[in-house]
mmCIF file of C-alpha atoms and ligand atoms in Angstrom:
data_model
loop_
_atom_site.group_PDB
_atom_site.id
_atom_site.type_symbol
_atom_site.label_atom_id
_atom_site.label_comp_id
_atom_site.label_asym_id
_atom_site.label_seq_id
_atom_site.Cartn_x
_atom_site.Cartn_y
_atom_site.Cartn_z
ATOM 1 C CA MET A 1 -93.673 71.934 74.496
ATOM 2 C CA THR A 2 -97.603 70.319 74.742
ATOM 3 C CA SER A 3 -98.013 67.653 77.766
ATOM 4 C CA PHE A 4 -100.329 65.037 77.150
ATOM 5 C CA LYS A 5 -102.731 63.181 79.779
ATOM 6 C CA LYS A 6 -103.556 60.069 78.699
ATOM 7 C CA SER A 7 -100.739 57.380 77.473
ATOM 8 C CA GLY A 8 -101.816 55.841 74.434
ATOM 9 C CA MET A 9 -99.970 54.016 71.482
ATOM 10 C CA TYR A 10 -99.249 56.135 68.249
ATOM 11 C CA ILE A 11 -98.251 53.467 65.106
ATOM 12 C CA LEU A 12 -96.549 54.722 62.154
ATOM 13 C CA SER A 13 -96.456 53.027 59.323
ATOM 14 C CA SER A 14 -95.599 53.692 55.521
ATOM 15 C CA PRO A 15 -93.674 52.660 52.146
ATOM 16 C CA SER A 16 -90.133 52.604 52.874
ATOM 17 C CA GLY A 17 -88.997 55.973 52.699
ATOM 18 C CA ALA A 18 -91.975 58.483 53.050
ATOM 19 C CA GLY A 19 -90.835 60.157 56.036
ATOM 20 C CA LYS A 20 -92.045 58.099 59.325
ATOM 21 C CA THR A 21 -88.713 57.885 61.122
ATOM 22 C CA THR A 22 -88.733 61.512 60.676
ATOM 23 C CA LEU A 23 -92.091 61.954 61.893
ATOM 24 C CA VAL A 24 -91.675 60.020 64.630
ATOM 25 C CA LYS A 25 -88.268 61.745 65.851
ATOM 26 C CA LYS A 26 -90.565 65.031 65.605
ATOM 27 C CA ILE A 27 -93.292 63.739 67.672
ATOM 28 C CA SER A 28 -91.106 62.320 70.418
ATOM 29 C CA LYS A 29 -89.857 65.857 71.109
ATOM 30 C CA ASN A 30 -93.306 66.570 72.528
ATOM 31 C CA LYS A 31 -93.261 66.371 76.334
ATOM 32 C CA ASN A 32 -94.556 62.903 77.970
ATOM 33 C CA PHE A 33 -93.726 61.192 74.576
ATOM 34 C CA SER A 34 -91.178 57.835 74.329
ATOM 35 C CA VAL A 35 -90.320 56.262 71.104
ATOM 36 C CA SER A 36 -90.631 52.119 71.313
ATOM 37 C CA ILE A 37 -86.532 51.505 70.247
ATOM 38 C CA SER A 38 -87.067 48.467 68.201
ATOM 39 C CA HIS A 39 -84.668 45.338 68.138
ATOM 40 C CA THR A 40 -83.721 45.130 64.741
ATOM 41 C CA THR A 41 -81.229 42.133 62.663
ATOM 42 C CA ARG A 42 -80.613 44.526 60.032
ATOM 43 C CA LEU A 43 -76.961 46.575 60.231
ATOM 44 C CA PRO A 44 -76.716 50.223 61.366
ATOM 45 C CA ARG A 45 -76.814 52.828 58.836
ATOM 46 C CA PRO A 46 -73.891 55.228 59.531
ATOM 47 C CA ASN A 47 -75.838 57.339 61.338
ATOM 48 C CA GLU A 48 -77.797 54.998 63.531
ATOM 49 C CA LYS A 49 -76.370 54.510 67.332
ATOM 50 C CA ASN A 50 -77.181 51.029 69.092
ATOM 51 C CA GLY A 51 -80.027 51.869 71.810
ATOM 52 C CA LYS A 52 -80.578 55.153 69.834
ATOM 53 C CA ASP A 53 -82.296 54.289 66.816
ATOM 54 C CA TYR A 54 -82.779 50.564 67.014
ATOM 55 C CA PHE A 55 -81.211 47.396 69.277
ATOM 56 C CA PHE A 56 -78.789 45.781 66.832
ATOM 57 C CA THR A 57 -79.078 42.012 66.863
ATOM 58 C CA SER A 58 -78.041 39.298 65.665
ATOM 59 C CA LYS A 59 -80.908 36.205 63.870
ATOM 60 C CA ASN A 60 -79.492 34.317 66.929
ATOM 61 C CA ASN A 61 -80.061 36.637 69.769
ATOM 62 C CA PHE A 62 -83.704 37.587 68.249
ATOM 63 C CA LYS A 63 -84.702 33.916 67.629
ATOM 64 C CA LYS A 64 -84.118 33.760 71.706
ATOM 65 C CA LEU A 65 -85.923 36.861 72.431
ATOM 66 C CA ILE A 66 -88.625 35.776 70.642
ATOM 67 C CA LYS A 67 -88.569 32.287 72.310
ATOM 68 C CA LYS A 68 -88.762 34.444 75.856
ATOM 69 C CA GLY A 69 -92.059 36.168 74.840
ATOM 70 C CA GLU A 70 -90.234 39.581 74.906
ATOM 71 C CA PHE A 71 -91.859 41.143 71.440
ATOM 72 C CA LEU A 72 -95.305 42.438 72.020
ATOM 73 C CA GLU A 73 -95.019 42.188 68.122
ATOM 74 C CA HIS A 74 -92.724 41.611 65.588
ATOM 75 C CA ALA A 75 -92.010 40.558 61.969
ATOM 76 C CA LYS A 76 -89.296 40.077 59.030
ATOM 77 C CA VAL A 77 -89.285 43.061 57.121
ATOM 78 C CA PHE A 78 -86.750 42.960 53.768
ATOM 79 C CA SER A 79 -85.244 39.604 54.589
ATOM 80 C CA ASN A 80 -84.342 41.033 58.391
ATOM 81 C CA TYR A 81 -86.496 40.872 61.590
ATOM 82 C CA TYR A 82 -87.953 43.646 63.612
ATOM 83 C CA GLY A 83 -89.277 43.844 67.031
ATOM 84 C CA SER A 84 -90.802 46.094 69.807
ATOM 85 C CA SER A 85 -90.349 45.308 73.186
ATOM 86 C CA LYS A 86 -93.314 44.417 75.315
ATOM 87 C CA LYS A 87 -91.098 45.320 78.391
ATOM 88 C CA LYS A 88 -90.685 48.702 77.617
ATOM 89 C CA VAL A 89 -93.820 49.926 76.026
ATOM 90 C CA ILE A 90 -95.917 48.825 78.433
ATOM 91 C CA SER A 91 -93.928 49.895 81.692
ATOM 92 C CA ASN A 92 -94.161 53.391 79.467
ATOM 93 C CA LEU A 93 -97.903 53.389 79.013
ATOM 94 C CA ASN A 94 -98.111 52.140 82.857
ATOM 95 C CA LYS A 95 -96.291 55.629 83.760
ATOM 96 C CA GLY A 96 -99.168 57.606 82.077
ATOM 97 C CA LYS A 97 -96.658 57.852 78.476
ATOM 98 C CA ASN A 98 -97.225 57.991 74.704
ATOM 99 C CA VAL A 99 -95.411 55.640 73.377
ATOM 100 C CA ILE A 100 -95.304 56.128 69.132
ATOM 101 C CA PHE A 101 -94.333 53.175 66.792
ATOM 102 C CA ASP A 102 -92.369 53.120 64.016
ATOM 103 C CA ILE A 103 -93.275 49.631 62.579
ATOM 104 C CA ASP A 104 -94.980 47.761 59.487
ATOM 105 C CA TRP A 105 -98.286 47.401 59.182
ATOM 106 C CA GLN A 106 -97.427 43.009 59.971
ATOM 107 C CA GLY A 107 -96.740 44.426 63.535
ATOM 108 C CA THR A 108 -99.073 47.369 63.390
ATOM 109 C CA ARG A 109 -102.141 44.318 62.644
ATOM 110 C CA GLN A 110 -100.360 42.151 65.822
ATOM 111 C CA ILE A 111 -100.752 44.942 67.969
ATOM 112 C CA ARG A 112 -104.212 45.952 66.929
ATOM 113 C CA ASN A 113 -105.369 42.521 67.871
ATOM 114 C CA LYS A 114 -104.000 42.404 70.738
ATOM 115 C CA ARG A 115 -106.868 44.782 71.937
ATOM 116 C CA LEU A 116 -104.804 46.481 74.793
ATOM 117 C CA LYS A 117 -106.465 48.590 76.869
ATOM 118 C CA TYR A 118 -104.871 51.906 75.947
ATOM 119 C CA LYS A 119 -105.572 54.122 73.385
ATOM 120 C CA LEU A 120 -104.336 53.380 69.763
ATOM 121 C CA LEU A 121 -103.908 55.379 66.873
ATOM 122 C CA THR A 122 -102.731 54.439 63.457
ATOM 123 C CA ILE A 123 -101.774 56.822 61.002
ATOM 124 C CA TYR A 124 -100.064 55.428 57.548
ATOM 125 C CA ILE A 125 -97.608 57.751 55.635
ATOM 126 C CA LEU A 126 -97.919 58.614 51.884
ATOM 127 C CA PRO A 127 -95.096 59.954 49.292
ATOM 128 C CA PRO A 128 -96.372 62.666 47.940
ATOM 129 C CA SER A 129 -95.502 61.126 44.321
ATOM 130 C CA LYS A 130 -93.582 57.642 43.364
ATOM 131 C CA LYS A 131 -90.721 59.748 42.081
ATOM 132 C CA GLU A 132 -90.162 61.755 45.326
ATOM 133 C CA LEU A 133 -90.104 58.114 47.404
ATOM 134 C CA ILE A 134 -87.251 57.351 44.741
ATOM 135 C CA ASN A 135 -85.387 59.924 45.537
ATOM 136 C CA ARG A 136 -85.665 59.831 49.221
ATOM 137 C CA LEU A 137 -84.621 56.975 49.786
ATOM 138 C CA ILE A 138 -81.761 56.847 47.173
ATOM 139 C CA LYS A 139 -80.507 60.187 49.283
ATOM 140 C CA ARG A 140 -81.063 58.022 52.420
ATOM 141 C CA GLU A 141 -78.965 55.119 51.359
ATOM 142 C CA LYS A 142 -76.015 57.108 49.977
ATOM 143 C CA LYS A 143 -77.212 56.097 46.510
ATOM 144 C CA ASN A 144 -76.457 52.196 47.107
ATOM 145 C CA MET A 145 -79.031 50.991 44.543
ATOM 146 C CA LYS A 146 -79.532 47.406 45.728
ATOM 147 C CA THR A 147 -80.414 48.678 48.694
ATOM 148 C CA VAL A 148 -83.333 51.015 47.468
ATOM 149 C CA LYS A 149 -84.552 48.541 44.589
ATOM 150 C CA LYS A 150 -85.288 45.831 47.529
ATOM 151 C CA ARG A 151 -87.141 48.811 49.121
ATOM 152 C CA MET A 152 -89.132 49.417 45.977
ATOM 153 C CA LYS A 153 -89.794 45.954 45.633
ATOM 154 C CA GLU A 154 -92.582 45.914 48.518
ATOM 155 C CA PHE A 155 -93.682 49.281 47.887
ATOM 156 C CA LYS A 156 -96.842 48.107 46.058
ATOM 157 C CA LYS A 157 -97.627 46.006 49.048
ATOM 158 C CA ASP A 158 -97.040 47.827 51.506
ATOM 159 C CA LEU A 159 -99.254 51.148 49.953
ATOM 160 C CA SER A 160 -102.093 48.250 50.120
ATOM 161 C CA LYS A 161 -102.392 48.262 53.404
ATOM 162 C CA TRP A 162 -103.625 52.150 53.709
ATOM 163 C CA LYS A 163 -107.090 51.306 54.629
ATOM 164 C CA GLU A 164 -106.370 49.912 57.583
ATOM 165 C CA TYR A 165 -105.034 52.826 59.272
ATOM 166 C CA ASP A 166 -107.215 55.519 61.144
ATOM 167 C CA LEU A 167 -105.139 58.421 60.146
ATOM 168 C CA VAL A 168 -103.458 59.004 55.878
ATOM 169 C CA VAL A 169 -101.472 61.390 55.539
ATOM 170 C CA ILE A 170 -99.619 62.571 52.855
ATOM 171 C CA ASN A 171 -95.374 63.352 53.803
ATOM 172 C CA ASP A 172 -95.120 66.047 51.124
ATOM 173 C CA ASP A 173 -94.415 69.469 53.461
ATOM 174 C CA LEU A 174 -93.137 68.095 56.673
ATOM 175 C CA LYS A 175 -94.200 71.006 58.666
ATOM 176 C CA LYS A 176 -97.406 70.834 57.479
ATOM 177 C CA CYS A 177 -97.634 66.789 58.060
ATOM 178 C CA TYR A 178 -96.257 66.821 61.285
ATOM 179 C CA ALA A 179 -99.222 69.688 62.336
ATOM 180 C CA ARG A 180 -101.903 67.282 60.789
ATOM 181 C CA ILE A 181 -100.509 64.566 62.744
ATOM 182 C CA MET A 182 -100.760 66.414 65.667
ATOM 183 C CA LYS A 183 -103.851 67.098 65.759
ATOM 184 C CA VAL A 184 -105.967 64.830 65.350
ATOM 185 C CA ILE A 185 -102.894 63.106 68.722
ATOM 186 C CA LYS A 186 -104.203 65.762 70.502
ATOM 187 C CA ASN A 187 -107.883 65.177 69.813
ATOM 188 C CA LYS A 188 -108.349 68.513 68.238
ATOM 189 C CA GLN A 189 -109.828 66.634 65.373
ATOM 190 C CA LYS A 190 -111.716 63.769 66.753
ATOM 191 C CA GLU A 191 -113.796 62.597 63.139
ATOM 192 C CA ASN A 192 -113.315 62.415 59.449
ATOM 193 C CA LEU A 193 -109.565 62.184 60.052
ATOM 194 C CA TYR A 194 -108.729 62.221 56.516
ATOM 195 C CA ASP A 195 -110.432 62.674 52.735
ATOM 196 C CA TYR A 196 -111.293 58.493 52.196
ATOM 197 C CA GLU A 197 -112.025 60.085 48.080
ATOM 198 C CA TYR A 198 -108.528 62.275 47.658
ATOM 199 C CA ILE A 199 -106.452 59.604 49.818
ATOM 200 C CA LYS A 200 -107.660 56.685 47.138
ATOM 201 C CA ASN A 201 -106.956 58.647 44.197
ATOM 202 C CA HIS A 202 -103.546 59.560 44.964
ATOM 203 C CA VAL A 203 -102.957 56.333 46.355
ATOM 204 C CA LYS A 204 -104.746 55.101 42.361
ATOM 205 C CA ARG A 205 -101.543 57.456 40.456
ATOM 206 C CA LEU A 206 -98.769 56.368 43.392
ATOM 207 C CA ASN A 207 -100.091 52.327 42.176
ATOM 208 C CA ILE A 208 -99.012 53.333 38.460
HETATM 209 P P1 ADP B 1 -88.884 56.047 56.502
HETATM 210 O O1 ADP B 1 -88.609 55.730 57.721
HETATM 211 O O2 ADP B 1 -90.788 56.344 56.255
HETATM 212 O O3 ADP B 1 -87.972 55.180 55.799
HETATM 213 P P2 ADP B 1 -87.438 58.413 56.423
HETATM 214 O O4 ADP B 1 -87.679 59.080 58.063
HETATM 215 O O5 ADP B 1 -86.273 57.850 56.576
HETATM 216 O O6 ADP B 1 -88.354 57.372 55.920
HETATM 217 O O7 ADP B 1 -86.868 59.827 55.723
HETATM 218 C C1 ADP B 1 -86.391 58.977 53.815
HETATM 219 C C2 ADP B 1 -85.775 60.480 53.318
HETATM 220 O O8 ADP B 1 -86.614 61.517 53.317
HETATM 221 C C3 ADP B 1 -84.661 60.951 54.888
HETATM 222 O O9 ADP B 1 -83.366 61.941 54.014
HETATM 223 C C4 ADP B 1 -85.506 62.107 55.740
HETATM 224 O O10 ADP B 1 -84.565 63.139 55.518
HETATM 225 C C5 ADP B 1 -86.160 62.723 54.261
HETATM 226 N N1 ADP B 1 -86.890 63.432 54.323
HETATM 227 C C6 ADP B 1 -88.260 62.574 55.240
HETATM 228 N N2 ADP B 1 -89.711 64.032 54.998
HETATM 229 C C7 ADP B 1 -89.638 64.558 54.231
HETATM 230 C C8 ADP B 1 -90.341 65.800 53.680
HETATM 231 N N3 ADP B 1 -91.089 65.664 53.584
HETATM 232 N N4 ADP B 1 -89.264 66.084 52.362
HETATM 233 C C9 ADP B 1 -88.059 66.054 51.946
HETATM 234 N N5 ADP B 1 -87.304 64.835 53.017
HETATM 235 C C10 ADP B 1 -88.090 64.585 53.459
HETATM 236 P P1 5GP B 2 -85.553 50.433 58.823
HETATM 237 O O1 5GP B 2 -85.114 49.583 58.305
HETATM 238 O O2 5GP B 2 -86.177 51.421 56.929
HETATM 239 O O3 5GP B 2 -85.365 51.017 59.740
HETATM 240 O O4 5GP B 2 -87.186 50.340 58.565
HETATM 241 C C1 5GP B 2 -87.875 48.540 57.859
HETATM 242 C C2 5GP B 2 -89.299 48.931 58.435
HETATM 243 O O5 5GP B 2 -89.113 48.172 59.160
HETATM 244 C C3 5GP B 2 -90.174 49.996 58.167
HETATM 245 O O6 5GP B 2 -91.074 49.849 57.580
HETATM 246 C C4 5GP B 2 -90.194 49.881 59.436
HETATM 247 O O7 5GP B 2 -91.423 50.630 59.810
HETATM 248 C C5 5GP B 2 -90.163 48.652 59.825
HETATM 249 N N1 5GP B 2 -89.880 48.466 61.536
HETATM 250 C C6 5GP B 2 -89.035 48.732 62.226
HETATM 251 N N2 5GP B 2 -88.860 48.111 63.495
HETATM 252 C C7 5GP B 2 -89.947 47.151 63.825
HETATM 253 C C8 5GP B 2 -90.385 46.798 64.417
HETATM 254 O O8 5GP B 2 -89.815 46.692 65.805
HETATM 255 N N3 5GP B 2 -91.867 45.651 64.336
HETATM 256 C C9 5GP B 2 -91.973 45.784 63.180
HETATM 257 N N4 5GP B 2 -93.411 44.713 62.362
HETATM 258 N N5 5GP B 2 -91.748 46.506 61.857
HETATM 259 C C10 5GP B 2 -91.141 47.162 62.315
#
C-alpha cells in the first residue's frame, strides 16, 4: 500500500458510534502508519484484546501513570479515563511513522495546544443520521441499551465540537468516507477541505 514520507499526527474524533475506530483500523493498514493504542479504565468489549485495542487498566494504575507524566493527553469520557502514551507516540513520530489517534475532543484540544513540531491533521466524523447512529451503537453494544443511552447522552455536546477540526466527513458509505480522508492525508487535497455550509446544515439536522 501507499507509503508516506513525512511523519504526522492524524486525529479522528466523533460522536460515539459514528465509525472512527473502524476508520482508524482501515487507515492503519497503510504502510508507515501506526495507531496510538490508548490506556483506558473501561472494561473490554467481547471482541477487544489487551494491547491491541487498548491497554486496559485500573483507575489506580491510571492515576499513577498521570502522576508519572506518561500521557501526551488524557481525559474522562463516559465516566472512564482514557489516555495516549507519550513515549510510544513520540518515538514512532521520530522514526518517521505517521501516528493515528482515536480520541475525543478534550484530548484533541490538549494535543493541539501542545503545538508539537510534527504535522497535525484533525478529522471529525459525522454519522449520516441520528437514527443510523443509534442503530450502529445498538449493533456494537449487542443491544445493551444502558450503554447506548449513556453514549447518546453526550451526543449533542460531542457534536458541537465539529468546528474545531480541520476536516469534517460524513461516514455514510465507509469506502467513500475512507477515500475522502486518505485524499487529504496524502496531501492530494490541501485547501477547502470540506463544504462548510453543507456540513453545518447536516449538523443542524442531526441536532433535531
Ligand atoms: P466509534 O469508534 O466512532 O464509536 P465504531 O467504529 O465502533 O464507532 O463503529 C460503530 C459501529 O458501526 C460498528 O459496529 C461498525 O462496524 C459500524 N460502522 C462503522 N462505519 C459504518 C458504515 N459506514 N456503515 C455501517 N456501519 C458502520
Ligand atoms: P470507546 O469506549 O468507545 O472505545 O471510546 C470512547 C471515547 O473515548 C471515544 O470518543 C474515543 O475516541 C475516546 N478515546 C479513546 N481513547 C482515548 C484517549 O486516549 N484519549 C482521549 N482523550 N479519548 C480517548
